[in-house]
Amino acid sequence: MSHDTLQDLGALIASGGIEVVDCSGTLGPSTPILQLPEDFAKNTPKVEIHKISEYDADGPFFAWNWLKLGEHSGTHFDAPHHWITGKDHADGYTDTLDVNRLVAPVNVIDCTAECAADPDFLLTADLVKEWEAEHGEIGTGEWVVMRSDWDKRASDEAAFLNADETGPHSPGPTPDCIEYLLSKGIVGWGSQCIGTDAGQAGGMEPPFPAHNLLHRDNCFGLASLANLDRLPPKGAILIAAPLKIERGTGSPIRALALVPKAEVQG
Ligand code: 23J
Ligand code: MN
C-alpha cells in the first residue's frame, strides 16, 4: 500500500470529506435488554450507572461512575466463544481475536420496507444475491449488516423487543442466508435488533442460525446497530471493536462508520 493513501485518508477525516457516522445507541438504564424465557436460561440484568462522585464530598474536583453491565448489552459485539459452536476457537474471545478483522468495508442491505410490512421478515440467500446483482458482490473480509431501522424503536423497550404470547417478533436472517454470507468469506453479520438472529429464530434449524453458524466459523456478530439509514449500500468502512475483556464473549461497542461526505444519507 502507498503511504500516501493513509495520509489522504487522514486528511479527508480531518477536513470533513469523510464523515464518521455513529452506529451505536446510547447505553443506559433504559437500553433494551434481551429477555430469554426464564425457564430456559438466565438473563442479562438492566444496565446500571452508579455515581462515585461529581465534584462533591466523594470527589471534590472530579466526576466518575461505575457500571453494572452485561457483555451483551445495547449496541454490542458477539465473539465466537459466545456460542457452543464456536467454543474451540482459541482466538474467539474478546481478548484474543485478531483486531485486523474489525475494520472493514460494510455492505448495508436495506430491508426497511419488508420489515415495516412484516416484523418477522427473514432475509434469504436469494435476496442477498439479488442485492449483489444491484449493488455489487460482497467481498472477503467484509461486514454485512441488515438495515431494518429498528433503532427508531430503541427508546421503547416493548416496541424494540416486540414480543407477544408467541414470543419476540423481529427480523433476521435465514440459515441459508448466513451460510451464503460465510461462503463469501465475510468477517461478520450485524442487525439493528436486540440480537443477530430473528425474534423467531429459536424455531429454526439450526436454532439461532446467525449465532450457530457465524461463531462456528470464527466470525463475529453485531447487534442493536444504530443509524444505518445514514450509510450507503456500499462504500463505507465500519469499525466495530469490543472491549478487551478477559475471556470475554462479547462487549458493548462504539460502532463507527467512515462515509464519504457526499454519500452520507439524510
Ligand atoms: C443468548 C442466547 C440467545 C440469544 C442471545 C444470547 C443474543 O441475542 C446475544 O446477545 O448474543 S439470541
Ligand atoms: Mn450478543
Short mmCIF file of C-alpha atoms and ligand atoms in Angstrom, two decimals:
data_model
loop_
_atom_site.label_atom_id
_atom_site.label_comp_id
_atom_site.label_asym_id
_atom_site.label_seq_id
_atom_site.Cartn_x
_atom_site.Cartn_y
_atom_site.Cartn_z
CA MET A 1 0.00 0.00 0.00
CA SER A 2 1.20 3.51 -0.71
CA HIS A 3 1.96 5.68 2.28
CA ASP A 4 0.01 8.46 0.54
CA THR A 5 -3.26 6.54 0.75
CA LEU A 6 -3.28 6.64 4.53
CA GLN A 7 -2.14 10.28 4.51
CA ASP A 8 -5.06 11.08 2.19
CA LEU A 9 -7.46 9.24 4.48
CA GLY A 10 -6.24 11.22 7.48
CA ALA A 11 -6.62 14.50 5.59
CA LEU A 12 -10.13 13.58 4.44
CA ILE A 13 -11.20 12.74 8.01
CA ALA A 14 -9.66 15.96 9.35
CA SER A 15 -11.30 18.11 6.65
CA GLY A 16 -14.73 16.51 6.93
CA GLY A 17 -14.53 15.00 3.45
CA ILE A 18 -15.15 11.74 5.26
CA GLU A 19 -17.82 11.79 7.96
CA VAL A 20 -17.76 9.48 10.97
CA VAL A 21 -21.29 8.14 11.47
CA ASP A 22 -22.14 6.91 14.97
CA CYS A 23 -23.67 3.45 14.62
CA SER A 24 -24.14 2.94 18.39
CA GLY A 25 -27.19 3.62 20.52
CA THR A 26 -26.95 5.24 23.96
CA LEU A 27 -26.10 2.76 26.74
CA GLY A 28 -28.01 3.26 29.97
CA PRO A 29 -30.78 2.05 32.27
CA SER A 30 -33.40 2.30 29.52
CA THR A 31 -31.35 0.39 26.91
CA PRO A 32 -33.42 -2.62 25.75
CA ILE A 33 -32.00 -5.93 27.02
CA LEU A 34 -32.70 -9.43 25.63
CA GLN A 35 -35.28 -11.36 27.67
CA LEU A 36 -34.95 -15.12 27.22
CA PRO A 37 -37.68 -17.34 28.73
CA GLU A 38 -36.77 -17.73 32.43
CA ASP A 39 -37.45 -21.47 32.34
CA PHE A 40 -34.82 -21.79 29.60
CA ALA A 41 -31.98 -19.54 30.70
CA LYS A 42 -30.82 -16.76 32.99
CA ASN A 43 -30.83 -13.23 31.66
CA THR A 44 -28.59 -10.18 31.49
CA PRO A 45 -29.57 -7.50 34.06
CA LYS A 46 -30.51 -3.98 33.03
CA VAL A 47 -27.61 -1.53 32.73
CA GLU A 48 -26.90 0.43 35.90
CA ILE A 49 -24.79 3.60 36.11
CA HIS A 50 -23.71 4.43 39.67
CA LYS A 51 -22.17 7.76 40.53
CA ILE A 52 -18.95 7.67 42.53
CA SER A 53 -18.62 11.43 42.72
CA GLU A 54 -19.42 14.60 40.83
CA TYR A 55 -17.31 17.45 42.28
CA ASP A 56 -18.65 16.80 45.78
CA ALA A 57 -17.64 15.36 49.14
CA ASP A 58 -16.98 11.97 47.47
CA GLY A 59 -14.60 13.52 44.95
CA PRO A 60 -14.01 17.27 45.21
CA PHE A 61 -12.91 18.05 41.65
CA PHE A 62 -13.84 15.02 39.57
CA ALA A 63 -16.85 13.14 38.24
CA TRP A 64 -16.87 9.39 37.62
CA ASN A 65 -19.24 6.43 37.62
CA TRP A 66 -19.11 2.69 37.94
CA LEU A 67 -21.25 0.39 35.84
CA LYS A 68 -23.26 -2.78 36.16
CA LEU A 69 -23.13 -4.05 32.61
CA GLY A 70 -23.67 -7.34 30.80
CA GLU A 71 -21.37 -8.10 27.90
CA HIS A 72 -24.37 -8.42 25.56
CA SER A 73 -25.98 -5.05 26.30
CA GLY A 74 -27.07 -2.38 23.84
CA THR A 75 -25.05 -1.95 20.66
CA HIS A 76 -22.67 -4.85 21.10
CA PHE A 77 -20.30 -7.42 19.66
CA ASP A 78 -20.75 -11.21 19.74
CA ALA A 79 -17.40 -13.04 19.86
CA PRO A 80 -17.15 -16.65 18.61
CA HIS A 81 -16.91 -18.07 22.14
CA HIS A 82 -20.44 -16.74 22.81
CA TRP A 83 -21.92 -19.82 21.13
CA ILE A 84 -21.25 -23.53 21.76
CA THR A 85 -20.38 -23.99 18.08
CA GLY A 86 -17.51 -21.51 18.49
CA LYS A 87 -16.18 -22.79 21.80
CA ASP A 88 -12.91 -24.23 20.43
CA HIS A 89 -11.60 -21.13 18.65
CA ALA A 90 -8.57 -20.05 20.70
CA ASP A 91 -8.85 -16.61 19.07
CA GLY A 92 -12.59 -16.48 19.65
CA TYR A 93 -12.60 -14.30 22.78
CA THR A 94 -12.68 -10.52 23.05
CA ASP A 95 -9.07 -10.51 24.28
CA THR A 96 -7.67 -12.98 21.76
CA LEU A 97 -9.39 -12.09 18.46
CA ASP A 98 -7.50 -10.57 15.55
CA VAL A 99 -8.16 -6.81 15.60
CA ASN A 100 -7.21 -6.55 11.91
CA ARG A 101 -10.58 -8.12 11.14
CA LEU A 102 -12.59 -5.44 12.95
CA VAL A 103 -12.03 -2.60 10.46
CA ALA A 104 -13.60 -3.49 7.12
CA PRO A 105 -15.89 -2.37 4.29
CA VAL A 106 -19.56 -2.68 5.16
CA ASN A 107 -22.40 -3.87 2.95
CA VAL A 108 -25.73 -2.35 4.07
CA ILE A 109 -28.74 -4.36 2.91
CA ASP A 110 -31.86 -2.19 3.09
CA CYS A 111 -34.77 -4.29 4.34
CA THR A 112 -36.77 -1.40 5.81
CA ALA A 113 -39.84 -1.77 3.58
CA GLU A 114 -40.02 -5.53 4.16
CA CYS A 115 -39.54 -5.12 7.94
CA ALA A 116 -42.19 -2.39 8.15
CA ALA A 117 -44.65 -4.71 6.40
CA ASP A 118 -43.67 -7.81 8.44
CA PRO A 119 -41.72 -7.68 11.73
CA ASP A 120 -40.87 -11.38 11.21
CA PHE A 121 -39.25 -10.66 7.83
CA LEU A 122 -36.40 -13.05 7.02
CA LEU A 123 -33.54 -12.20 4.68
CA THR A 124 -32.69 -15.18 2.47
CA ALA A 125 -29.63 -16.10 0.38
CA ASP A 126 -31.62 -15.43 -2.80
CA LEU A 127 -32.47 -11.90 -1.64
CA VAL A 128 -28.79 -11.27 -0.84
CA LYS A 129 -27.86 -12.43 -4.35
CA GLU A 130 -30.47 -10.01 -5.79
CA TRP A 131 -28.91 -7.24 -3.68
CA GLU A 132 -25.45 -8.15 -5.03
CA ALA A 133 -26.74 -8.04 -8.62
CA GLU A 134 -27.83 -4.45 -8.00
CA HIS A 135 -25.04 -3.14 -5.75
CA GLY A 136 -22.04 -5.39 -6.33
CA GLU A 137 -20.57 -8.51 -4.84
CA ILE A 138 -19.93 -8.95 -1.13
CA GLY A 139 -16.19 -9.37 -0.66
CA THR A 140 -13.94 -11.42 1.60
CA GLY A 141 -13.33 -9.89 5.00
CA GLU A 142 -16.29 -7.51 4.79
CA TRP A 143 -19.11 -6.74 7.23
CA VAL A 144 -22.72 -7.31 6.15
CA VAL A 145 -25.48 -5.54 8.07
CA MET A 146 -29.24 -5.74 7.75
CA ARG A 147 -30.90 -2.35 7.75
CA SER A 148 -34.34 -2.52 9.38
CA ASP A 149 -34.40 0.94 11.02
CA TRP A 150 -35.28 -0.97 14.22
CA ASP A 151 -33.15 1.61 16.09
CA LYS A 152 -36.11 4.00 15.78
CA ARG A 153 -37.83 1.77 18.39
CA ALA A 154 -34.91 1.73 20.85
CA SER A 155 -36.40 4.33 23.19
CA ASP A 156 -39.34 1.94 23.84
CA GLU A 157 -38.21 -1.49 25.05
CA ALA A 158 -41.60 -3.11 24.40
CA ALA A 159 -41.60 -1.89 20.78
CA PHE A 160 -37.95 -2.89 20.35
CA LEU A 161 -38.43 -6.45 21.67
CA ASN A 162 -41.90 -6.63 20.05
CA ALA A 163 -42.96 -9.74 22.00
CA ASP A 164 -46.42 -11.23 22.38
CA GLU A 165 -47.68 -14.58 23.74
CA THR A 166 -45.99 -16.29 20.78
CA GLY A 167 -42.60 -14.76 21.59
CA PRO A 168 -40.48 -11.94 20.16
CA HIS A 169 -41.09 -10.70 16.62
CA SER A 170 -38.16 -9.02 14.90
CA PRO A 171 -36.45 -9.54 11.55
CA GLY A 172 -33.28 -11.51 10.88
CA PRO A 173 -31.52 -13.93 8.54
CA THR A 174 -32.41 -17.45 7.43
CA PRO A 175 -29.85 -20.25 7.90
CA ASP A 176 -29.19 -20.29 4.12
CA CYS A 177 -28.54 -16.52 4.21
CA ILE A 178 -25.80 -16.91 6.83
CA GLU A 179 -24.32 -19.97 5.06
CA TYR A 180 -24.18 -17.97 1.83
CA LEU A 181 -22.50 -14.98 3.52
CA LEU A 182 -19.96 -17.30 5.15
CA SER A 183 -19.23 -18.79 1.72
CA LYS A 184 -18.32 -15.25 0.61
CA GLY A 185 -15.80 -15.01 3.47
CA ILE A 186 -17.46 -12.22 5.49
CA VAL A 187 -15.98 -11.18 8.83
CA GLY A 188 -19.37 -10.78 10.44
CA TRP A 189 -23.08 -10.01 10.29
CA GLY A 190 -24.92 -7.19 12.03
CA SER A 191 -28.52 -6.35 12.89
CA GLN A 192 -30.34 -3.35 14.35
CA CYS A 193 -32.48 -5.65 16.52
CA ILE A 194 -31.74 -6.98 20.03
CA GLY A 195 -29.62 -9.83 18.63
CA THR A 196 -28.13 -11.03 15.36
CA ASP A 197 -30.95 -13.55 14.90
CA ALA A 198 -34.63 -13.03 14.16
CA GLY A 199 -37.08 -12.98 17.07
CA GLN A 200 -38.46 -16.37 15.98
CA ALA A 201 -35.02 -17.91 15.28
CA GLY A 202 -35.27 -20.36 18.20
CA GLY A 203 -37.54 -22.48 15.99
CA MET A 204 -35.18 -22.56 13.00
CA GLU A 205 -32.86 -25.41 12.01
CA PRO A 206 -30.33 -24.93 13.45
CA PRO A 207 -31.83 -22.77 16.22
CA PHE A 208 -30.39 -19.21 16.18
CA PRO A 209 -28.59 -19.73 12.83
CA ALA A 210 -26.69 -16.43 12.91
CA HIS A 211 -25.17 -17.33 16.27
CA ASN A 212 -24.73 -21.02 15.45
CA LEU A 213 -23.13 -20.63 12.02
CA LEU A 214 -21.19 -17.36 12.36
CA HIS A 215 -19.44 -18.42 15.53
CA ARG A 216 -18.83 -21.97 14.23
CA ASP A 217 -16.76 -20.29 11.52
CA ASN A 218 -14.98 -17.90 13.94
CA CYS A 219 -16.97 -14.92 12.61
CA PHE A 220 -18.46 -12.05 14.57
CA GLY A 221 -21.94 -10.68 15.28
CA LEU A 222 -23.11 -7.10 15.84
CA ALA A 223 -26.44 -6.30 17.50
CA SER A 224 -28.56 -3.19 18.13
CA LEU A 225 -26.69 -1.16 15.50
CA ALA A 226 -27.98 2.40 15.00
CA ASN A 227 -28.14 4.95 12.20
CA LEU A 228 -27.68 2.52 9.32
CA ASP A 229 -30.11 4.80 7.42
CA ARG A 230 -27.17 7.20 7.10
CA LEU A 231 -24.91 4.71 5.30
CA PRO A 232 -24.72 3.97 1.56
CA PRO A 233 -25.26 0.34 0.43
CA LYS A 234 -21.52 0.09 -0.28
CA GLY A 235 -18.58 2.42 0.20
CA ALA A 236 -18.40 2.87 3.97
CA ILE A 237 -15.86 1.35 6.34
CA LEU A 238 -17.12 0.02 9.67
CA ILE A 239 -15.02 -0.09 12.82
CA ALA A 240 -16.60 -2.38 15.42
CA ALA A 241 -14.24 -3.14 18.29
CA PRO A 242 -15.17 -4.84 21.59
CA LEU A 243 -13.53 -4.04 24.91
CA LYS A 244 -10.61 -6.35 25.60
CA ILE A 245 -12.48 -8.25 28.31
CA GLU A 246 -10.51 -11.23 29.65
CA ARG A 247 -12.01 -14.35 28.05
CA GLY A 248 -14.96 -12.16 27.11
CA THR A 249 -17.80 -13.47 24.94
CA GLY A 250 -18.86 -10.03 23.75
CA SER A 251 -18.89 -6.38 24.66
CA PRO A 252 -20.73 -3.13 24.12
CA ILE A 253 -19.09 -1.22 21.25
CA ARG A 254 -18.94 2.26 19.84
CA ALA A 255 -19.54 1.27 16.22
CA LEU A 256 -18.17 3.90 13.84
CA ALA A 257 -18.64 4.10 10.08
CA LEU A 258 -16.37 6.16 7.83
CA VAL A 259 -18.52 7.50 4.99
CA PRO A 260 -17.52 9.77 2.09
CA LYS A 261 -19.37 13.05 2.82
CA ALA A 262 -21.27 13.03 -0.48
CA GLU A 263 -22.60 9.58 0.36
CA VAL A 264 -23.86 10.30 3.89
CA GLN A 265 -27.61 9.83 3.70
CA GLY A 266 -30.18 12.15 5.26
C1 23J B 1 -28.02 -15.79 24.22
C2 23J B 1 -28.98 -16.65 23.75
C3 23J B 1 -29.74 -16.30 22.66
C4 23J B 1 -29.50 -15.09 22.05
C5 23J B 1 -28.51 -14.21 22.51
C6 23J B 1 -27.79 -14.58 23.60
C7 23J B 1 -28.25 -12.90 21.83
O1 23J B 1 -29.02 -12.43 21.04
C8 23J B 1 -26.98 -12.16 22.07
O2 23J B 1 -26.98 -11.03 22.57
O3 23J B 1 -25.94 -12.69 21.71
S1 23J B 1 -30.49 -14.65 20.66
MN MN B 2 -24.90 -10.79 21.88
#
